[in-house]
Coordinates of C-alpha atoms in Angstrom, one line a residue:
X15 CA 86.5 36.6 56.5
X16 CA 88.6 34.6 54.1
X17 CA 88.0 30.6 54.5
X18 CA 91.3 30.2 55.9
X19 CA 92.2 27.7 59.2
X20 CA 94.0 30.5 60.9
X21 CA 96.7 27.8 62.4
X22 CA 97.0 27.1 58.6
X23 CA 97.5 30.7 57.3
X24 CA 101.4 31.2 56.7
X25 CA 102.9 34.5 55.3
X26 CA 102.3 33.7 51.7
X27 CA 98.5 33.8 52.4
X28 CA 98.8 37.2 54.0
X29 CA 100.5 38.6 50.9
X30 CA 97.6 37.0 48.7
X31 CA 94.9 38.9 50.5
X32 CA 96.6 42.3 50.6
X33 CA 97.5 41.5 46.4
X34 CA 94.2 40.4 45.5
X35 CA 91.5 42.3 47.9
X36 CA 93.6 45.3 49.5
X37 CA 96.1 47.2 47.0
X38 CA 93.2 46.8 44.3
X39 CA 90.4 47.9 46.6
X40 CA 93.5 51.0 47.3
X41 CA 94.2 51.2 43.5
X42 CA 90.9 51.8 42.4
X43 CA 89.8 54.6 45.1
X44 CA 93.1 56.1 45.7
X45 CA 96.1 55.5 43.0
X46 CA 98.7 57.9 44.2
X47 CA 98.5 55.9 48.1
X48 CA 99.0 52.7 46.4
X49 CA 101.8 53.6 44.4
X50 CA 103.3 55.1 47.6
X51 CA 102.6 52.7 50.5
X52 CA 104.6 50.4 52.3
X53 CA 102.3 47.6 54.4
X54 CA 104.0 46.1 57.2
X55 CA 102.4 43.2 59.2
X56 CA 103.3 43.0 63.1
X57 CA 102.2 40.7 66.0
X58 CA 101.2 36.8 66.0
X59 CA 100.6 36.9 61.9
X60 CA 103.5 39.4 61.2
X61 CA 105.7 36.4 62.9
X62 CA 103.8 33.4 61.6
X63 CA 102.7 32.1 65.0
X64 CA 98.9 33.0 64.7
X65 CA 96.5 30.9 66.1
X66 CA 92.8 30.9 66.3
X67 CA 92.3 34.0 68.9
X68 CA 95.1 36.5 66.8
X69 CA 94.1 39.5 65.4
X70 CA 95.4 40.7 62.6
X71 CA 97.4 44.0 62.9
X72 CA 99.1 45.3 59.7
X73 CA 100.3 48.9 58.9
X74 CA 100.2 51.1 56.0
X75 CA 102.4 53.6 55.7
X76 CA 102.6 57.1 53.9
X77 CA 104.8 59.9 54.0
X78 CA 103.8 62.8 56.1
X79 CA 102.2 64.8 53.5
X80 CA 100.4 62.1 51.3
X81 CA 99.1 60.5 54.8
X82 CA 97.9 64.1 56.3
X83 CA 96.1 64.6 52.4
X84 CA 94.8 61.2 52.1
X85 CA 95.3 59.1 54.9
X86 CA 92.1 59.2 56.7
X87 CA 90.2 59.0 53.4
X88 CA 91.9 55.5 53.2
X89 CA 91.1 54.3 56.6
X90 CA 88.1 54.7 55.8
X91 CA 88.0 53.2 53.1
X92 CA 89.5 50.0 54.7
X93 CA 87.0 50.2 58.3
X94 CA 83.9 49.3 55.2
X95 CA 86.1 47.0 52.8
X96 CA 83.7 43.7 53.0
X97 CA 86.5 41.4 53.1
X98 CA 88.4 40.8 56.8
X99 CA 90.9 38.1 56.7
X100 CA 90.7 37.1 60.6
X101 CA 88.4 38.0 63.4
X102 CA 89.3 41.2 65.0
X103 CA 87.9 42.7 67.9
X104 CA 88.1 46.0 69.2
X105 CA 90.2 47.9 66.5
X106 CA 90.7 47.8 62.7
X107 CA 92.7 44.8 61.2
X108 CA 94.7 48.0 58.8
X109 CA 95.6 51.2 60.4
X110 CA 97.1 53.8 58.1
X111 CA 99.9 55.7 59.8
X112 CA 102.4 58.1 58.7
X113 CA 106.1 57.5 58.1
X114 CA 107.4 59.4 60.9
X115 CA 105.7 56.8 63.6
X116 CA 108.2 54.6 62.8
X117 CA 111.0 53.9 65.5
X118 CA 110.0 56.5 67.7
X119 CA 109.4 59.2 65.1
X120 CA 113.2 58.9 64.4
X121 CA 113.0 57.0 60.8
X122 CA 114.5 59.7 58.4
X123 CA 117.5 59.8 60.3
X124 CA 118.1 56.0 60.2
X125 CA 117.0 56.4 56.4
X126 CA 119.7 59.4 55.6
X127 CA 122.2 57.2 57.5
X128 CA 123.6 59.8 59.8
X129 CA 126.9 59.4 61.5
X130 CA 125.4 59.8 65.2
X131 CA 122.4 57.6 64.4
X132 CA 119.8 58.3 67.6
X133 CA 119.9 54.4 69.1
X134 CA 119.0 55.9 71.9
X135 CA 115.6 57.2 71.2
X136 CA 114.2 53.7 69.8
X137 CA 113.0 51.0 71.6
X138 CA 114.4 47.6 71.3
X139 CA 110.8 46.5 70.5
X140 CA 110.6 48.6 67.8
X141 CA 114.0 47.8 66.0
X142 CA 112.5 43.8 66.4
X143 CA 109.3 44.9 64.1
X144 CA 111.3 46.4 62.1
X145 CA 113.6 43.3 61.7
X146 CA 111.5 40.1 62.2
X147 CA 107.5 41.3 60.8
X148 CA 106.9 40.6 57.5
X149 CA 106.6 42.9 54.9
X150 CA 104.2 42.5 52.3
X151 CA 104.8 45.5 50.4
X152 CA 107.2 47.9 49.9
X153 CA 107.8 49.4 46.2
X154 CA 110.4 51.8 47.3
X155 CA 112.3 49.6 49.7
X156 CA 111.9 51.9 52.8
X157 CA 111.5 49.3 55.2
X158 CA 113.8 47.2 53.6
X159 CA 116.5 49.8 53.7
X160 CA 115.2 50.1 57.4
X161 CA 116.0 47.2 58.1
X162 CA 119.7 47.0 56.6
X163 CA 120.7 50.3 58.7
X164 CA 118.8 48.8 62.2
X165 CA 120.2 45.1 61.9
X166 CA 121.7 43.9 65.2
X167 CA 125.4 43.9 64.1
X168 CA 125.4 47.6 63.6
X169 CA 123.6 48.3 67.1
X170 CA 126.9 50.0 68.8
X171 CA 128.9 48.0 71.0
X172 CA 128.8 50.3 74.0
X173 CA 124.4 50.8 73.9
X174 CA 124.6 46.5 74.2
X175 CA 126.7 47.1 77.1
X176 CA 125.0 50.1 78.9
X177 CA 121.6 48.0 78.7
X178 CA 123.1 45.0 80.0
X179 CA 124.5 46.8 83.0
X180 CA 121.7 48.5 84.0
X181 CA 119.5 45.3 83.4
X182 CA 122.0 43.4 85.4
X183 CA 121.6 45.7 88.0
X184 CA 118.2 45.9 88.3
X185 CA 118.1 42.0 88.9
X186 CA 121.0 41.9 91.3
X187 CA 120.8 44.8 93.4
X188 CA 117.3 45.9 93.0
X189 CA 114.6 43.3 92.1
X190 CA 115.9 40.5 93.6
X191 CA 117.1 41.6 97.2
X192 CA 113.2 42.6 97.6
X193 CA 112.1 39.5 96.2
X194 CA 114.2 37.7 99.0
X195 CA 113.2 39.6 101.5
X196 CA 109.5 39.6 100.6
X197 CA 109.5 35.6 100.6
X198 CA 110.9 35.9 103.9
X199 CA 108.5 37.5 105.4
X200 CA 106.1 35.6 103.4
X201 CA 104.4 38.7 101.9
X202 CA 102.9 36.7 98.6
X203 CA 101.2 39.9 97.2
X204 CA 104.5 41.7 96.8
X205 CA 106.6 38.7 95.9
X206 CA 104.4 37.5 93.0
X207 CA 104.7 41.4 92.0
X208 CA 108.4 41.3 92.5
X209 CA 108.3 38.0 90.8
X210 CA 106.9 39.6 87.1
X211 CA 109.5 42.3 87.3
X212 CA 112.5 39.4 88.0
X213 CA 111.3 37.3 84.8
X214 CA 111.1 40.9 82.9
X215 CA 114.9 41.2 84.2
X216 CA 115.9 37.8 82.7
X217 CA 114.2 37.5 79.4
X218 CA 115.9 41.2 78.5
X219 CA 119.3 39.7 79.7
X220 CA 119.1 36.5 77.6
X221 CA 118.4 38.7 74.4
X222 CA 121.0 41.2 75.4
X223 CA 123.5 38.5 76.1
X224 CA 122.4 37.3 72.4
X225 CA 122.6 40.7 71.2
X226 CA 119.0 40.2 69.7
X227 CA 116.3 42.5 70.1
X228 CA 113.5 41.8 72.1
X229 CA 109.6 41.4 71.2
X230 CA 106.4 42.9 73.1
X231 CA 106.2 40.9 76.1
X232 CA 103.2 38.8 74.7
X233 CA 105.8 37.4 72.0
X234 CA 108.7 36.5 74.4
X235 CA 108.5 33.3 74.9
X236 CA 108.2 32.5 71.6
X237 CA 111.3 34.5 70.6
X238 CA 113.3 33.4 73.9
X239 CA 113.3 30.0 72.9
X240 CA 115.2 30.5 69.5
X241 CA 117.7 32.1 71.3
X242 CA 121.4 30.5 70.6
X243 CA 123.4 30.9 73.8
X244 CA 122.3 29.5 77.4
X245 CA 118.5 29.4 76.3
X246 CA 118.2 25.2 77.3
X247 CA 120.1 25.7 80.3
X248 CA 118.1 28.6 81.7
X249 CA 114.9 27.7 80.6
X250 CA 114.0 24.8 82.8
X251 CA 115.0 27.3 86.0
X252 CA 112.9 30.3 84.8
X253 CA 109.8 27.4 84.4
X254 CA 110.8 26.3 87.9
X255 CA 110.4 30.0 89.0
X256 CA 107.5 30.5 87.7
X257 CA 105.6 26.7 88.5
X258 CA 107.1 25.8 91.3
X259 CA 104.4 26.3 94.9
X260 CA 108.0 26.6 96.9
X261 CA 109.0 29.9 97.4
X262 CA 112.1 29.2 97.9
X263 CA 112.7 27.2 95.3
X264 CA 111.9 30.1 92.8
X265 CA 114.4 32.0 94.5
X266 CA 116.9 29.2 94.2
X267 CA 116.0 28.6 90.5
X268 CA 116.3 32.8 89.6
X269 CA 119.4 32.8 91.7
X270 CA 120.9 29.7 89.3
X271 CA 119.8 32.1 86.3
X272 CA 121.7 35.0 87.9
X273 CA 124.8 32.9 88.3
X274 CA 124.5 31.3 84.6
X275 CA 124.2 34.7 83.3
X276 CA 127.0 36.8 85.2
X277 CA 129.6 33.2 84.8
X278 CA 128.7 33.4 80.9
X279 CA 129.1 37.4 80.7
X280 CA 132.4 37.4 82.5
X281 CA 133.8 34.1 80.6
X282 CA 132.9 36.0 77.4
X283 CA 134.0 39.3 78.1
X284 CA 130.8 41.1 77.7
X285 CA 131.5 43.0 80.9
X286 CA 134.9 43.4 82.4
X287 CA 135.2 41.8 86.1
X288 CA 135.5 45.5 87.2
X289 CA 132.3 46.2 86.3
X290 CA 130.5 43.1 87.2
X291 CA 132.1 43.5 91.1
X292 CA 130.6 47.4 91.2
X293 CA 127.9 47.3 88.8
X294 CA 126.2 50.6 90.5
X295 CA 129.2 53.0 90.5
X296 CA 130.3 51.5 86.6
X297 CA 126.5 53.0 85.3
X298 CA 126.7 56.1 87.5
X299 CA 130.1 57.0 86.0
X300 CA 128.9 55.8 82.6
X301 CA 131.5 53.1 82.5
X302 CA 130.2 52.0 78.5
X303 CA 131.6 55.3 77.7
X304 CA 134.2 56.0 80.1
X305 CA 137.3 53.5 80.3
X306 CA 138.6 55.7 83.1
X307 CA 135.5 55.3 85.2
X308 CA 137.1 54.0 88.0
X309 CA 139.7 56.9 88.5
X310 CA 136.1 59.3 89.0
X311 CA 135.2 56.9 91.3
X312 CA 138.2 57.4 93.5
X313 CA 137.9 60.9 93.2
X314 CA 134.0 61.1 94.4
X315 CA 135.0 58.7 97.5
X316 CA 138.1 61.0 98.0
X317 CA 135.8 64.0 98.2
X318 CA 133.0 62.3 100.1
X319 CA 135.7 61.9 103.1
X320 CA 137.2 65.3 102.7
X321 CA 133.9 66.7 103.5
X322 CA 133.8 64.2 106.5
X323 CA 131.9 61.3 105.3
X324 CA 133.3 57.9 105.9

């Protein structure tokens, strides 16, 4: 273990002990994998917010055939180095994975640039380590060229919008109508369930509302807090919803956050008042993608009372 404070170690001491102990130690055993690799660290040390209980977690990664060839050879290699640079439990402080793990297998397409890039088939999570976790080496600029064609700004307008809807939805119609009625009826069981899924519902909404990408939940609050828009006025409810012993005051305070957030989104434009006032038929007649949606809406009602349904 290197004779670091880990509250002290920054980025710059990560880089040293992959550039003095791990690409040599790769170098001299295997020269065609260290010519190759990129190294990517994620989590608490990836973010430089490590404290004495983080693990390190850092990734090599290979192209498909080098990794199948040599990969495991590597790993290894690594599981018996005699150097560790923090304490990690449970699993190895370097995994060596291949390329085509990264964003949901769907990499060389984001790499090639494609017209119809598949935004779809990544999760937010995964477009944030590709963004914000630091790279310590990368001599053929794949993650850096990742991270040009995955920035925020290029996310398309109408995927921001679908996720806020349906986000939106799940707080206003779904989550928090059971959370009511489950403080009602003083079930505590199912309202501190309820309760996870609401702050789930708001943190997603503030970073959509951002257009930022999320973390893994264990990061959020962290990454919530450097949040531009509405993050000091929300903040002190969602701590009131999550302190407070008055069940009705969370309520109140995720209610407040409700109303900050729908008031900003409709101020802004981020969702048309239409869409806001019938958030369940906008997403079920894909209203991101569909500027006619409410003219299929008419129809289905006009059909539902032909066949005699009111």
């Amino acid at each position: 273990m290197l004779g670091l404070g880990l509250k002290s170690a920054t980025p710059q001491d990560i880089k040293i002990y992959f550039e003095r102990i791990i690409i040599p130690l790769i170098t001299e055993g295997y020269p065609e994998v260290a010519s190759e690799m990129s190294i990517l660290v994620s989590g608490s040390f990836g973010l430089g917010i490590a404290d004495e209980s983080s693990d390190l977690d850092a990734v090599i990664y290979l192209d498909d055939p080098l990794w199948k060839a040599q990969g495991g050879q590597v790993q290894l290699l690594l599981e018996h180095c005699p150097h560790s640079f923090a304490r990690t439990v449970g699993h190895p402080e370097i995994c060596v994975h291949p390329s085509s793990w990264l964003l949901g297998g769907q990499h060389k397409e984001f790499l090639e640039s494609k017209a119809d890039l598949p935004w779809e088939q990544v999760t937010i999570e995964d477009l944030f380590e590709i963004q914000e976790n630091l790279v310590v080496h990368d001599p053929h600029a794949m993650l850096r060229r990742l991270r040009e064609v995955t920035a925020p700004e290029r996310f398309p307008d109408w995927l921001w919008q679908k996720l806020l809807m349906k986000e939106l939805h799940e707080l206003v119609y779904n989550d928090l109508g059971e959370f009511a009625s489950m403080v009602s009826k003083q079930k505590t069981l199912e309202a501190h369930i309820i309760l996870g899924c609401i702050l789930e519902d708001l943190v997603h909404i503030g970073f959509l509302i951002n257009r930022n990408y999320y973390p893994w939940r264990k990061h959020w609050r962290w990454a919530f807090e450097k949040l531009p828009i509405l993050t000091p006025t929300v903040l002190p409810h969602i701590d009131s919803a999550i302190s407070s012993p008055d069940w009705d005051q969370k309520l109140a305070s995720i209610e407040a956050v409700r109303d900050i957030y729908t008031e900003y989104i409709g101020e802004k434009g981020l969702l048309t008042p239409e869409i806001l006032a019938d958030l369940g038929w906008a997403i079920g007649t894909e209203a991101w993608a569909n500027p006619n949606w409410r003219d299929r809406k008419t129809k289905c009602k006009q059909k539902a009372q032909e066949a005699g349904y009111d």
